[in-house]
Coordinates of C-alpha atoms and ligand atoms in Angstrom, one line a residue:
X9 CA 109.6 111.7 72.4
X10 CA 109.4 113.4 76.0
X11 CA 112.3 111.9 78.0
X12 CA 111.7 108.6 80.1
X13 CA 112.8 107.6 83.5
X14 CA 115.9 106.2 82.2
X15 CA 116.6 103.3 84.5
X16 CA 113.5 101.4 82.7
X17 CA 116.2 101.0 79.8
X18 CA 119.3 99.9 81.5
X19 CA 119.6 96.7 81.0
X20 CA 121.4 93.9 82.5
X21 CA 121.7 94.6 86.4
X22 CA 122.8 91.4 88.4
X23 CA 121.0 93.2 91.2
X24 CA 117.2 94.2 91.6
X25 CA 115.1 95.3 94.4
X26 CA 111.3 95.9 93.9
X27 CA 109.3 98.1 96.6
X28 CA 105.8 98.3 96.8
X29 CA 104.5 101.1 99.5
X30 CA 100.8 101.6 100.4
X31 CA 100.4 105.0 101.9
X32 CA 98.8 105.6 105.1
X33 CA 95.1 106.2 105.3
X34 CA 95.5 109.5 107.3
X35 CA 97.8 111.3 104.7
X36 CA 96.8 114.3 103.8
X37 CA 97.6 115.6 100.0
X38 CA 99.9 118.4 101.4
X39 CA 102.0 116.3 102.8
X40 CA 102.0 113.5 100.8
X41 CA 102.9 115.6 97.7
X42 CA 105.7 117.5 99.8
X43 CA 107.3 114.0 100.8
X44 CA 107.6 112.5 97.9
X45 CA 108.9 115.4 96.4
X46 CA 111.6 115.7 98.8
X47 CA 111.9 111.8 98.2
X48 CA 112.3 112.3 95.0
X49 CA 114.7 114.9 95.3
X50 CA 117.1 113.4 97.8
X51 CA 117.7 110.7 95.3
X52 CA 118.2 112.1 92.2
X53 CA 121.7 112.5 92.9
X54 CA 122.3 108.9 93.1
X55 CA 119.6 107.6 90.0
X56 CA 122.2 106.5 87.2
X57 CA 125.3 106.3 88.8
X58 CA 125.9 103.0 88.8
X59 CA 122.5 102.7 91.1
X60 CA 119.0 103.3 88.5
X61 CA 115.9 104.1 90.3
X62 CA 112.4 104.2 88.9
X63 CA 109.1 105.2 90.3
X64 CA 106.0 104.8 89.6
X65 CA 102.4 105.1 91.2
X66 CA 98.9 103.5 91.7
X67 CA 96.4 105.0 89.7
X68 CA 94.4 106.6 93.2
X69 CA 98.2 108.1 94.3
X70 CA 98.8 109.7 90.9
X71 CA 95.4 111.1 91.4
X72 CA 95.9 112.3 95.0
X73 CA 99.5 113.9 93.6
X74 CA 97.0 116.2 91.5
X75 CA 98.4 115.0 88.7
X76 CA 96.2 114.2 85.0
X77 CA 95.4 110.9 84.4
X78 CA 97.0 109.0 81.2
X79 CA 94.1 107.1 79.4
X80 CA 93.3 103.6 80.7
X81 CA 95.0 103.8 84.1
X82 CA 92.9 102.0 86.9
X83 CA 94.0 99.6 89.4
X84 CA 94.4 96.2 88.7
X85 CA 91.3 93.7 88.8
X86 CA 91.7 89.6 89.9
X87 CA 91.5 87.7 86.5
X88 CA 90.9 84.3 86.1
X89 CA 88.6 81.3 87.6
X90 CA 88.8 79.6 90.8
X91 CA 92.4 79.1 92.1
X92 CA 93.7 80.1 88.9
X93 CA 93.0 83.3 89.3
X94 CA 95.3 86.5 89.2
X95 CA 94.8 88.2 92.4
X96 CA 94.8 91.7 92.8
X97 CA 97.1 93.3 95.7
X98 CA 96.9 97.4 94.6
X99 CA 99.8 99.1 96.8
X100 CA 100.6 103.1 96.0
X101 CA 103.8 103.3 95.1
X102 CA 106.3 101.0 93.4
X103 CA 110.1 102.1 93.1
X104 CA 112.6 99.8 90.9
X105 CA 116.3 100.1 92.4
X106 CA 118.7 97.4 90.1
X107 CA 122.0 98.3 89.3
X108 CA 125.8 95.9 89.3
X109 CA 125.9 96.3 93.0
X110 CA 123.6 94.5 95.8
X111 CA 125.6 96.7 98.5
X112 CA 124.3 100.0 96.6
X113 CA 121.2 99.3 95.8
X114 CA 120.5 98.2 99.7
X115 CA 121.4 101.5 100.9
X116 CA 119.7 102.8 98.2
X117 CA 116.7 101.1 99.0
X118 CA 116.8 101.5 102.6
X119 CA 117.4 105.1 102.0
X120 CA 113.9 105.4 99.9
X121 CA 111.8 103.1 102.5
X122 CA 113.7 106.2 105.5
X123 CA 112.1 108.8 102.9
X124 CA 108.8 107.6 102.6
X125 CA 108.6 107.0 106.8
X126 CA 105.4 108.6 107.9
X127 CA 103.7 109.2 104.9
X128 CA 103.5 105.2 103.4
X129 CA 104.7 101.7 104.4
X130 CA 106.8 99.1 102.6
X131 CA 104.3 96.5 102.0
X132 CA 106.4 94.0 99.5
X133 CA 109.9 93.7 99.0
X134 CA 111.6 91.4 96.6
X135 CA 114.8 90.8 95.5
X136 CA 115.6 90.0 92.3
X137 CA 118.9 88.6 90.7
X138 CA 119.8 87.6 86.8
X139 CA 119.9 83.3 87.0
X140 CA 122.8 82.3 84.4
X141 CA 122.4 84.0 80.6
X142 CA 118.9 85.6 81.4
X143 CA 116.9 82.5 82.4
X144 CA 113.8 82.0 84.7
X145 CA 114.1 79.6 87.2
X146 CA 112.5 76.5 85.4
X147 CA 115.8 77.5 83.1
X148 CA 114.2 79.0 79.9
X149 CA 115.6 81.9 78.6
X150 CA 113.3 85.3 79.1
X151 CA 113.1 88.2 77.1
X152 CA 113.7 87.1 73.7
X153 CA 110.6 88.4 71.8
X154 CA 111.5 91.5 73.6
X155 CA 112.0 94.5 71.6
X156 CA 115.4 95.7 71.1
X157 CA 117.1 98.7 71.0
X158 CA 114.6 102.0 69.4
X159 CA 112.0 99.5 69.3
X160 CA 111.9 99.1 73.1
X161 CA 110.6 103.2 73.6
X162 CA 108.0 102.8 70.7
X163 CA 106.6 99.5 72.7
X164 CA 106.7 100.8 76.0
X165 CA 106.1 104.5 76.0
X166 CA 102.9 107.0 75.9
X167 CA 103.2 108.7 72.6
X168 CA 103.7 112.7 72.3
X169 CA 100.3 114.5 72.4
X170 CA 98.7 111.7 74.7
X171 CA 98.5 112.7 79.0
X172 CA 101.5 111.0 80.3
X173 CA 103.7 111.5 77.2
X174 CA 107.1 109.6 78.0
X175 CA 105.7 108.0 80.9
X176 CA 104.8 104.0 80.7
X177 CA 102.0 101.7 82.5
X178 CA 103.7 98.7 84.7
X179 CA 102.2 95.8 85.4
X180 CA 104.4 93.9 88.3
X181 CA 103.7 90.4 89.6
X182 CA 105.1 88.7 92.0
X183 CA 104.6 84.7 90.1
X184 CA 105.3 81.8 92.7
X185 CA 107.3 79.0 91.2
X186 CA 106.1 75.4 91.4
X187 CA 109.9 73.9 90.2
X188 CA 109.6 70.2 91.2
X189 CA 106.6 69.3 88.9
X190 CA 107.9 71.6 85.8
X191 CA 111.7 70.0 86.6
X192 CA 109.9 66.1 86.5
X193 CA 108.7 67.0 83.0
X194 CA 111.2 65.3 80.4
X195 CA 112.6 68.4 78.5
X196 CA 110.2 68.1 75.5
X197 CA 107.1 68.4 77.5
X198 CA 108.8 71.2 79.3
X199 CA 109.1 73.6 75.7
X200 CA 105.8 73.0 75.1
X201 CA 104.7 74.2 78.1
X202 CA 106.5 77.2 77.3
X203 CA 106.5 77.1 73.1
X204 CA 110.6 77.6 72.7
X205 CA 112.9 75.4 72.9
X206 CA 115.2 75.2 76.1
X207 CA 118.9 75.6 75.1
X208 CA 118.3 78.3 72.8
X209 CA 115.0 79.5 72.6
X210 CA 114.2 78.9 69.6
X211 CA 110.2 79.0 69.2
X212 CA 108.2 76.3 68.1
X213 CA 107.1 75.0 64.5
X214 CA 103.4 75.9 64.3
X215 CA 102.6 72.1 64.1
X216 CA 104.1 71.5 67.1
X217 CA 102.9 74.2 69.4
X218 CA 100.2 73.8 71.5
X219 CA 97.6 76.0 71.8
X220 CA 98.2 76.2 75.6
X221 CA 101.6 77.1 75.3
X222 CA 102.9 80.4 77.1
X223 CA 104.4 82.0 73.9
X224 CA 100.7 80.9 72.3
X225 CA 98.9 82.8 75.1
X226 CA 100.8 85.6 75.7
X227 CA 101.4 86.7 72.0
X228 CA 97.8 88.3 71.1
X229 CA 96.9 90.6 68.8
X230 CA 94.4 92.6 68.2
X231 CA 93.1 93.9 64.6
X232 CA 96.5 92.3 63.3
X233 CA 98.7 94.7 66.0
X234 CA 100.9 92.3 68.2
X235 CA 100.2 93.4 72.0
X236 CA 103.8 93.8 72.6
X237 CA 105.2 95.2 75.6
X238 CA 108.9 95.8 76.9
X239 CA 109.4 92.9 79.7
X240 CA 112.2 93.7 82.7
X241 CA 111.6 90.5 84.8
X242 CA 113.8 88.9 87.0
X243 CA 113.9 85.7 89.2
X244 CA 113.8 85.6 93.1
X245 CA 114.2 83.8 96.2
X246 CA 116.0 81.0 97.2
X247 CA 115.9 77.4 98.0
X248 CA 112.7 77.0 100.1
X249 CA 110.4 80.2 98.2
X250 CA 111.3 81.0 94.4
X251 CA 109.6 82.2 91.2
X252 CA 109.3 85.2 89.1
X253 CA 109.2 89.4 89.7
X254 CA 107.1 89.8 86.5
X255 CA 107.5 93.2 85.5
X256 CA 106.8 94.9 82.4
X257 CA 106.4 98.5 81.0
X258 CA 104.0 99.2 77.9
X259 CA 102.6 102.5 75.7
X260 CA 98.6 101.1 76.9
X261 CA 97.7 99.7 79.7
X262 CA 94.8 97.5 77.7
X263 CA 97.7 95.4 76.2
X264 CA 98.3 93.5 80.0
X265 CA 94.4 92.9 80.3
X266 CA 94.3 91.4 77.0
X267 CA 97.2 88.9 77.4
X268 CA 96.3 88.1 81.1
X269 CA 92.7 87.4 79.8
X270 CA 94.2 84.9 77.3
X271 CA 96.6 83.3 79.7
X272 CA 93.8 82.8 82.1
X273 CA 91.4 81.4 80.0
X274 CA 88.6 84.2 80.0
X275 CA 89.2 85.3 76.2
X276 CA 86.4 82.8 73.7
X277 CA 88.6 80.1 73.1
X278 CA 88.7 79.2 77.3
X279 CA 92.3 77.9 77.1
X280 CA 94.3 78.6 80.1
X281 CA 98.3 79.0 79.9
X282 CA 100.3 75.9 81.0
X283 CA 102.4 77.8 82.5
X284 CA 100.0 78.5 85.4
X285 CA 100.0 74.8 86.7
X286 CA 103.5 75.4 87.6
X287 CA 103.6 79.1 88.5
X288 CA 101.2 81.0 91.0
X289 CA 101.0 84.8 90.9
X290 CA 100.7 86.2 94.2
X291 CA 100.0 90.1 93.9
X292 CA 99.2 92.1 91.0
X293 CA 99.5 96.0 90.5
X294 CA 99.5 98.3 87.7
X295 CA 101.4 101.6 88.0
X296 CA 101.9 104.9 86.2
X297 CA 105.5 105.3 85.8
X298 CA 106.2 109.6 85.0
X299 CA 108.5 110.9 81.9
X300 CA 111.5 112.2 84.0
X301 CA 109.9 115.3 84.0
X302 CA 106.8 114.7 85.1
X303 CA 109.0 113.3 87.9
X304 CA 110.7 116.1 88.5
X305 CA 107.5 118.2 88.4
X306 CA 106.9 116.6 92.1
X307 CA 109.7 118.4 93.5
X308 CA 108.9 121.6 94.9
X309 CA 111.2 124.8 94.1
Ligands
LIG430 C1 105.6 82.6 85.7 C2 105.5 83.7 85.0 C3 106.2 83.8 83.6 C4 107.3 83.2 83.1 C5 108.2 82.2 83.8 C6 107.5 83.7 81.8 C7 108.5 83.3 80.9 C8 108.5 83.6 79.6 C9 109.4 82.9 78.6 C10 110.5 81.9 79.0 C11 109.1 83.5 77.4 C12 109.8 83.1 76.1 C13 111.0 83.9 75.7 C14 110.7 85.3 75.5 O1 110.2 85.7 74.4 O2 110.9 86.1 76.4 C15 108.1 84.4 77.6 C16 107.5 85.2 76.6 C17 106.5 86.1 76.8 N1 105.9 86.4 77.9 FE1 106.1 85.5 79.7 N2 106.5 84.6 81.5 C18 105.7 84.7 82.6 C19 104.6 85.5 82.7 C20 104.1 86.4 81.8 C21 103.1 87.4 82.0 C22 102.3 87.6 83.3 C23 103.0 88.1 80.8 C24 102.0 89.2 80.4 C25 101.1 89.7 81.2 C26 103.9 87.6 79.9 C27 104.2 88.0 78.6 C28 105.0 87.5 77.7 C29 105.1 87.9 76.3 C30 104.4 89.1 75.7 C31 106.1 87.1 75.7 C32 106.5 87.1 74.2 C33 105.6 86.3 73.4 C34 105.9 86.3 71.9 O3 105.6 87.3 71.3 O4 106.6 85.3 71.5 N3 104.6 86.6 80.5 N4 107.7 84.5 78.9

C-alpha cells in the first residue's frame, strides 16, 4: 500500500492543534500551488520528530491544486432536521499538529498559519488535549471499537489502483458539549445514552441497548460490511466552552454520510442518536488527506 502521511497513525499525543484555513477569494492557482508547496516544504523537516503534521484539503482546493479527484470527495452537506442538524462550515485546508509537546506544536502551528499568510486565513483553531485514559469529557472512554494495529490502514486508507491511493477522507467536527444535563443523569441512564458501560467500556447486552444509543447509531452496515472508520478524536476547551474535535480518517468517504444519516435520524427507522441532546456539532468539513507522496508531489523542484 502507497505510503500514508504518517502522523494520522501516531497515536497517543497529550497535545493537538486542529487548523482550518479558507483561502482567499483572489488567489490565483499559480500562487496558491507555489505556497503551499513551499509550505509544505518548510515543514517537512520538523513532521515526525517528536512534532507530526498532517494535511489535508477541501475537495474545491484539491481541485484548484490540479490535482485528480479520489471517488466520492465533495464538500460536506448540513444533515439532520431543525436544530438537530449537522451544519456544514467547508474551509480549504485542514493541518493536524499533535505531538508530547504543547510548546512544539505551538511554534509549529504558528509557523504553518506564517506560511499560509497571503494566500489563506486561519478560520478555526482548536486545541485538543487527551482527558485521563482516553475519555471524552462526559468521561466515557473513546476509541475502543477502533481498529488496531494493521487493521487501522485497511479501515482508513484508499486502496492501491483507486485515485488517491494511500491517501484517506477526514471528516472533522467540532461537537459542543452540553456536560451538566449528561452529568445529572444517574450513571445507568448515562451508558445507555452511549451503549458501553462507563468504567470500562464494556458494550451493552443487546437486551439492554437502546435503539437510540450512540454505539447503536453509529455502528451501521451496509450489505453485512461494518462502516468502520479509524477515529483520532480528542476533547477541548475548558471550564466555560468544552466538547469534542471529532475527527476521523476512512478508505470512503460514503461511510461518514451513512453513520451521520443514522445518528441524525434521516435513515427509515427516524431514530436520532441520544447523544445529540447533550452534544451540538458546530462545523463540519470533509477533507482529502494525500499519501506522503502525493504530498510531496506539491513541492516544486
Ligand atoms: C459528541 C460527539 C461524539 C462523542 C462524545 C462520541 C463518543 C463515542 C464513544 C464514547 C464511543 C464508544 C467507545 C468506542 O468504541 O470508541 C463511540 C463509538 C463510536 N463512534 Fe462516536 N462519538 C461522537 C461522535 C461521533 C461521530 C460524529 C461519529 C461518526 C460520524 C462517530 C462514530 C463512532 C463509531 C463508528 C463508533 C464505534 C461504534 C461501534 O462499532 O461500536 N462518533 N463514540
Amino acid at each position: 500500500m502507497s505510503n500514508p502521511q504518517p502522523g494520522i497513525f501516531v497515536e497517543g499525543s497529550r497535545s493537538h492543534f486542529f487548523l482550518e484555513y479558507q483561502l482567499l477569494d483572489t488567489v490565483a492557482p499559480a500562487l496558491l500551488q507555489q505556497q503551499v508547496g513551499a509550505a509544505i516544504a518548510a515543514l517537512r523537516q520538523r513532521d515526525g520528530r517528536g512534532v507530526n503534521i498532517v494535511w489535508a484539503f477541501s475537495a474545491d482546493c484539491w481541485q484548484r491544486l490540479d490535482k485528480p479527484q479520489p471517488a466520492g470527495l465533495k464538500p460536506f452537506q448540513p444533515i439532520g432536521q431543525g436544530d438537530k442538524t449537522a451544519p456544514a462550515s467547508q474551509r480549504s485546508i485542514f493541518v493536524w499538529v499533535h505531538g508530547d509537546s504543547h510548546s512544539d506544536n505551538f511554534d509549529t502551528a504558528l509557523r504553518v498559519t506564517g506560511l499560509l499568510e497571503g494566500i489563506a486565513r486561519l478560520e478555526l483553531e482548536v486545541n485538543g488535549f487527551v482527558y485521563k485514559d482516553s475519555r471524552d469529557l462526559t468521561g466515557f472512554i473513546d476509541g475502543t471499537e477502533n481498529p488496531k494495529e494493521q487493521g487501522r490502514q485497511k479501515v482508513a486508507l484508499i486502496p492501491d489502483g483507486e485515485i488517491g491511493a494511500g491517501g484517506s477522507f477526514v471528516l472533522s467536527q467540532q461537537w459542543q458539549h452540553q456536560l451538566k444535563p449528561f452529568h445529572a443523569l444517574p450513571e445507568a441512564e448515562q451508558e445507555k445514552v452511549i451503549g458501553r458501560t462507563k468504567a470500562d467500556s464494556i458494550e451493552l447486552d443487546d437486551e439492554v441497548m437502546p435503539e437510540d444509543s450512540h454505539v447503536s447509531r453509529s455502528d451501521v452496515k451496509l450489505d453485512g460490511v461494518a462502516q468502520k472508520l479509524y477515529r483520532r478524536s480528542v476533547p477541548y476547551g475548558g471550564v466555560r466552552d468544552h466538547g469534542l474535535y471529532f475527527l476521523a480518517f476512512s478508505c470512503e468517504l460514503e461511510r461518514y454520510d451513512r453513520i451521520l444519516a443514522s445518528m441524525f435520524g434521516t435513515t427509515d427507522d427516524g431514530v436520532r442518536d441520544r447523544i445529540t441532546d447533550f452534544s451540538t456539532p458546530l462545523t463540519g468539513n470533509y477533507w482529502f488527506s494525500p499519501s506522503r507522496d502525493e504530498l510531496y508531489s506539491l513541492v516544486a523542484d
